Short mmCIF file of C-alpha atoms in Angstrom, two decimals:
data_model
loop_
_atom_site.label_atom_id
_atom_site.label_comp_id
_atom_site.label_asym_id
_atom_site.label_seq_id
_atom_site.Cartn_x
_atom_site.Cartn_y
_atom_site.Cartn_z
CA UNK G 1 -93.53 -7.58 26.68
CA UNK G 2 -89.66 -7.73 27.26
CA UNK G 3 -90.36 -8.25 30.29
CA UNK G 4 -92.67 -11.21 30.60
CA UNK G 5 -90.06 -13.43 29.10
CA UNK G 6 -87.00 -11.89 30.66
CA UNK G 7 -88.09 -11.49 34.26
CA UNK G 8 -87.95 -15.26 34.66
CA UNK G 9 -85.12 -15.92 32.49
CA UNK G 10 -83.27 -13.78 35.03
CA UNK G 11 -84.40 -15.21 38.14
CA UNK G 12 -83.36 -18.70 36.50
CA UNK G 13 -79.84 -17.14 35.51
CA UNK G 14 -78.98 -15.91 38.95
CA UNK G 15 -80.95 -18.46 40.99
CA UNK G 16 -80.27 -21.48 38.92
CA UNK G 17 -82.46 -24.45 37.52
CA UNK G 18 -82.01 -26.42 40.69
CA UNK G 19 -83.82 -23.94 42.66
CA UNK G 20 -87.42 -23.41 43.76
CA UNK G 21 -88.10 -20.95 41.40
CA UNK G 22 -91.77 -22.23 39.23
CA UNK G 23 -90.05 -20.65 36.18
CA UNK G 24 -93.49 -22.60 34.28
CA UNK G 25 -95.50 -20.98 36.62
CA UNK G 26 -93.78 -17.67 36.91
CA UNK G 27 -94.07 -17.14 32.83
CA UNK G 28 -97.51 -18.53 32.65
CA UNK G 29 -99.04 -16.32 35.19
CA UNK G 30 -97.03 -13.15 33.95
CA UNK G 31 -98.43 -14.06 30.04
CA UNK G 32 -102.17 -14.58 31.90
CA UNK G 33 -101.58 -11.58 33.72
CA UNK G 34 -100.52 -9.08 31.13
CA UNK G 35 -100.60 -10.34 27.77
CA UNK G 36 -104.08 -12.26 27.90
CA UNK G 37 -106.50 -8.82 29.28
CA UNK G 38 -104.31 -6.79 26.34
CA UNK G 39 -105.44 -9.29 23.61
CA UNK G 40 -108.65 -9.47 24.70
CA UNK G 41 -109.07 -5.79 24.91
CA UNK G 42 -107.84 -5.18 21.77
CA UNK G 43 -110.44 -8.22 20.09
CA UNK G 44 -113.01 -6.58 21.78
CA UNK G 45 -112.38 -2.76 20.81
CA UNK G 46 -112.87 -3.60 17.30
CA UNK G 47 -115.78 -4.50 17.76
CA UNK G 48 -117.18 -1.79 19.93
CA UNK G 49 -114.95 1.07 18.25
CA UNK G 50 -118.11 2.83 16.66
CA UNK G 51 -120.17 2.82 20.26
CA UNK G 52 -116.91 3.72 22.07
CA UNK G 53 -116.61 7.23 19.90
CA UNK G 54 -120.23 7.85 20.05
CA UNK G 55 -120.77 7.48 23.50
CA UNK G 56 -116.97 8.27 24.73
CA UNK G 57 -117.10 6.73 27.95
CA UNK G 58 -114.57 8.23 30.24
CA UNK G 59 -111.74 5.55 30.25
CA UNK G 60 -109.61 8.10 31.45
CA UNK G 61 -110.86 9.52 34.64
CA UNK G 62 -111.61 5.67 35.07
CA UNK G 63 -107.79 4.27 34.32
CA UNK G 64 -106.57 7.24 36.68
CA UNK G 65 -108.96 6.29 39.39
CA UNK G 66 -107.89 2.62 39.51
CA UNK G 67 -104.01 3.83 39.74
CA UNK G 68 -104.45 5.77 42.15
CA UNK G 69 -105.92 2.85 44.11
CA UNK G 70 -103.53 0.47 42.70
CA UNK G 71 -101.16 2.87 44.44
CA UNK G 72 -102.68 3.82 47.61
CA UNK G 73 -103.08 0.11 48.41
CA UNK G 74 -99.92 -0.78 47.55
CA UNK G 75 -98.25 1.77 49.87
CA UNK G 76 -101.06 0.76 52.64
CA UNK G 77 -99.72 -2.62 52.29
CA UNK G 78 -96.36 -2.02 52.10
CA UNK G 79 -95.88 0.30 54.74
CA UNK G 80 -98.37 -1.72 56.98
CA UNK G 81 -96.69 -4.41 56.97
CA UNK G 82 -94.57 -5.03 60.71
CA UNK G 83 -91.54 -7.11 59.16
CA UNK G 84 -90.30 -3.66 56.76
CA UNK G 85 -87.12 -3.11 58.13
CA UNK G 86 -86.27 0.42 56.40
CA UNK G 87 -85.18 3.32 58.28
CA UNK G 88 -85.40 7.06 57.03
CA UNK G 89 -81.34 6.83 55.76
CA UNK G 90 -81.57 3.59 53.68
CA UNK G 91 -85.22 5.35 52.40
CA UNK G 92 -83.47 8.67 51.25
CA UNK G 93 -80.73 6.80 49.67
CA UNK G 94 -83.26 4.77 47.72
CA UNK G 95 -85.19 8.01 46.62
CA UNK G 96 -81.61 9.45 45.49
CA UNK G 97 -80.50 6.31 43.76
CA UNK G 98 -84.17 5.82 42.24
CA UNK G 99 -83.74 10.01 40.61
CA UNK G 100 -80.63 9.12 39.46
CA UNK G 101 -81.28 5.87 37.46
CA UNK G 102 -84.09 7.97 35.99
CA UNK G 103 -82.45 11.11 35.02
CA UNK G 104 -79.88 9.08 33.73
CA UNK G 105 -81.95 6.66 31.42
CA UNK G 106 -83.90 9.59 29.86
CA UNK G 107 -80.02 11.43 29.31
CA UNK G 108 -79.77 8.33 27.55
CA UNK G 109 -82.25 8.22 25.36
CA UNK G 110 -82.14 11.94 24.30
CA UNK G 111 -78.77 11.08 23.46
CA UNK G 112 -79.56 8.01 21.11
CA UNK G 113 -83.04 9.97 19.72
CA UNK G 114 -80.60 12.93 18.96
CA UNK G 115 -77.80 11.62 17.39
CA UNK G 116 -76.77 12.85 13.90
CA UNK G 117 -77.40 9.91 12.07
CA UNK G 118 -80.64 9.01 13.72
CA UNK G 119 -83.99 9.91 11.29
CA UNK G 120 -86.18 10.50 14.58
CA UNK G 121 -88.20 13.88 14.55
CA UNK G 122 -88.15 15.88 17.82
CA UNK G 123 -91.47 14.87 18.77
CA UNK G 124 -90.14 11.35 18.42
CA UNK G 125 -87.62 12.40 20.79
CA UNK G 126 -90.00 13.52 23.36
CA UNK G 127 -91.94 9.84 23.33
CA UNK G 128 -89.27 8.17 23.41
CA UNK G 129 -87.60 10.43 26.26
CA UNK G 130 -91.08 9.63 28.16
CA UNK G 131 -92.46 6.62 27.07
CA UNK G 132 -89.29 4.42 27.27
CA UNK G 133 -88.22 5.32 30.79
CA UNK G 134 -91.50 4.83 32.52
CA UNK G 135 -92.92 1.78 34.25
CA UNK G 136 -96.05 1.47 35.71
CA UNK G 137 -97.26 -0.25 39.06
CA UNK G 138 -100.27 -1.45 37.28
CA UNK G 139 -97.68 -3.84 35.44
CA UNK G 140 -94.78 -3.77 37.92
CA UNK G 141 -96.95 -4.71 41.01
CA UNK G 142 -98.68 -7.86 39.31
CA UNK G 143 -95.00 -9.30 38.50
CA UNK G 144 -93.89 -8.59 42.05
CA UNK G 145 -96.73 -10.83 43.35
CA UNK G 146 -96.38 -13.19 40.89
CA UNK G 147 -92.44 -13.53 40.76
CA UNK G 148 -91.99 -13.45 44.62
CA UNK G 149 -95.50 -15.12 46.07
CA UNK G 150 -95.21 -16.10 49.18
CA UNK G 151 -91.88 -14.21 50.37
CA UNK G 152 -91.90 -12.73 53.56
CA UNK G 153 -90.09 -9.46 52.31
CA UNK G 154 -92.46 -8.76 49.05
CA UNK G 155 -93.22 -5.32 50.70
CA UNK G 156 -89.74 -4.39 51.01
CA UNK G 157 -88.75 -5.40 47.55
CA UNK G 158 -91.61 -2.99 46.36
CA UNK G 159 -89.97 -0.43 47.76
CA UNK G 160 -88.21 0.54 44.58
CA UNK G 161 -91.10 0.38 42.24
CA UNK G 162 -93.33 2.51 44.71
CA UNK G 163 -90.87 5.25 44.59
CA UNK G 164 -89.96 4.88 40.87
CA UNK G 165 -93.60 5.54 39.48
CA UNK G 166 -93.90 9.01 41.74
CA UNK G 167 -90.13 9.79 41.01
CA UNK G 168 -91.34 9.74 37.09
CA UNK G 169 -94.54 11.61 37.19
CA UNK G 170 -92.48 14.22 39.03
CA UNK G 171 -89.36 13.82 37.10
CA UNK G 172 -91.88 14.31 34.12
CA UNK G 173 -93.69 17.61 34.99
CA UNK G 174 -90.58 19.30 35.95
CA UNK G 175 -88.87 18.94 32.76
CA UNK G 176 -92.24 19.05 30.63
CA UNK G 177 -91.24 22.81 29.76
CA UNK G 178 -87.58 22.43 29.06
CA UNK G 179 -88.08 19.65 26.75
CA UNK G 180 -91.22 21.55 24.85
CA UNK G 181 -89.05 24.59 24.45
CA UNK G 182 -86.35 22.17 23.18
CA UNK G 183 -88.78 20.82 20.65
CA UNK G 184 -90.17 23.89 19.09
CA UNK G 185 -87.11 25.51 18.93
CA UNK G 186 -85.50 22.56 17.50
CA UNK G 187 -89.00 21.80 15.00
CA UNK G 188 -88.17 26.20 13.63
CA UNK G 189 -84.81 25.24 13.45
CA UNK G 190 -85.70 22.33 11.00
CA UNK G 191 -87.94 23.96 9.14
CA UNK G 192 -85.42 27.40 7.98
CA UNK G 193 -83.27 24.06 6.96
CA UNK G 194 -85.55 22.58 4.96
CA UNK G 195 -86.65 26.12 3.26
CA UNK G 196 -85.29 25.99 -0.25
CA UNK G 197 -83.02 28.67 -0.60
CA UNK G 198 -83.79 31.94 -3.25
CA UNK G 199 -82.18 31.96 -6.20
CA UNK G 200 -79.45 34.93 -6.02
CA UNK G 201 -79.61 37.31 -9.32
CA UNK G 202 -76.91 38.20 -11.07
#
C-alpha cells in the first residue's frame, strides 16, 4: 500500500514537478490497479464466505496458474524485445546484487524480530522474515507499466523485478529448514523458561 503512494512521490522527488511525469495519472492508475480489485474482493467475500467453504473452489492452483503466466509472459516480453541491451556480465552482476539485497533484508529483519526487547514470538519471526522481504510481479509488473508507459527501455528496467521474485522463492526453500529448526528449537527453549520452577524442600 506503501507503495502506491510512494512510488510517485519518488519519481516526483528525483524527476521534479516540471517534468513529464502524470504524477495524477501515475497514483490514480496504481490505486485502480491495486487497491480497487482488493476492496472489491474483500466486499464480495463476505458475502460469498459460506459458498466459498462449502464448495472450496481451488483459488490456489488457480492464483499459481496465473503467476506463472504473469511470469512466463513477462520474461517472453522482456527477453523478446530487440532494443535489451544486457550482456551475460552485467546479467550475473544483477543476479549477485539482486541475492545480496535479499539475504541482506531478511538478516535484517531477523535481527529487528529477534531483538531482546521485541515481544514477537518465533513464528512471528518467520512471517516477518518471509512476508516482509517478498514482492510479487503480480503487483510489481502492473506499476512498471503504469509508472514507465510508453518508455522504450520498460523491458530492461524489469530486469530486476524478474530476477527478484525467482531469487526469493529460491532464497526461500533453501533456508525453509534452517529457519524451522531455528523456530522449534527456539519455541522448547521458551517453553523450559516459562515452566514454573519446583519448589526445593528443605
Amino acid at each position: 500500500f506503501q507503495g502506491i503512494v510512494i512510488t510517485p512521490l519518488l519519481l516526483l522527488l528525483f524527476l521534479g514537478s516540471s517534468s513529464s511525469v502524470p504524477f495524477t495519472s501515475i497514483f490514480s492508475q496504481l490505486f485502480m490497479t491495486v487497491v480497487v480489485p482488493l476492496i472489491i474482493g474483500q466486499i464480495v467475500r463476505r458475502y460469498i464466505k459460506d459458498w466459498l467453504e462449502r464448495k472450496k473452489p481451488p483459488f490456489g492452483a488457480i492464483s499459481s496458474c496465473v503467476l506463472l503466466m504473469i511470469i512466463y509472459t513477462t520474461f517472453c516480453d522482456t527477453f523478446a524485445n530487440p532494443n535489451i541491451d544486457l550482456d551475460k556480465f552485467s546479467l550475473i552482476i544483477i543476479v549477485f546484487i539482486i541475492f545480496s539485497v535479499q539475504m541482506s533484508f531478511m538478516f535484517l529483519t531477523f535481527l529487528f524480530s529477534t531483538r531482546s526487547n521485541s515481544s514477537f514470538t518465533p513464528a512471528d519471526t518467520v512471517a516477518i522474515i518471509f512476508c516482509s522481504t517478498h514482492k510479487s510481479l503480480t503487483l510489481g509488473i502492473p506499476m512498471l507499466k503504469i509508472v514507465f508507459a510508453g518508455y522504450e527501455h520498460l523491458s530492461l528496467i524489469s530486469v530486476p523485478l524478474l530476477i527478484y521474485h525467482p531469487a526469493q522463492i529460491l532464497l526461500g526453500s533453501l533456508l525453509v529448514p534452517t529457519i524451522k529448526s531455528w523456530m522449534v528449537s527456539r519455541q522448547k527453549a521458551l517453553k523450559l523458561t516459562r515452566q514454573p520452577k519446583a519448589p526445593v524442600k528443605v
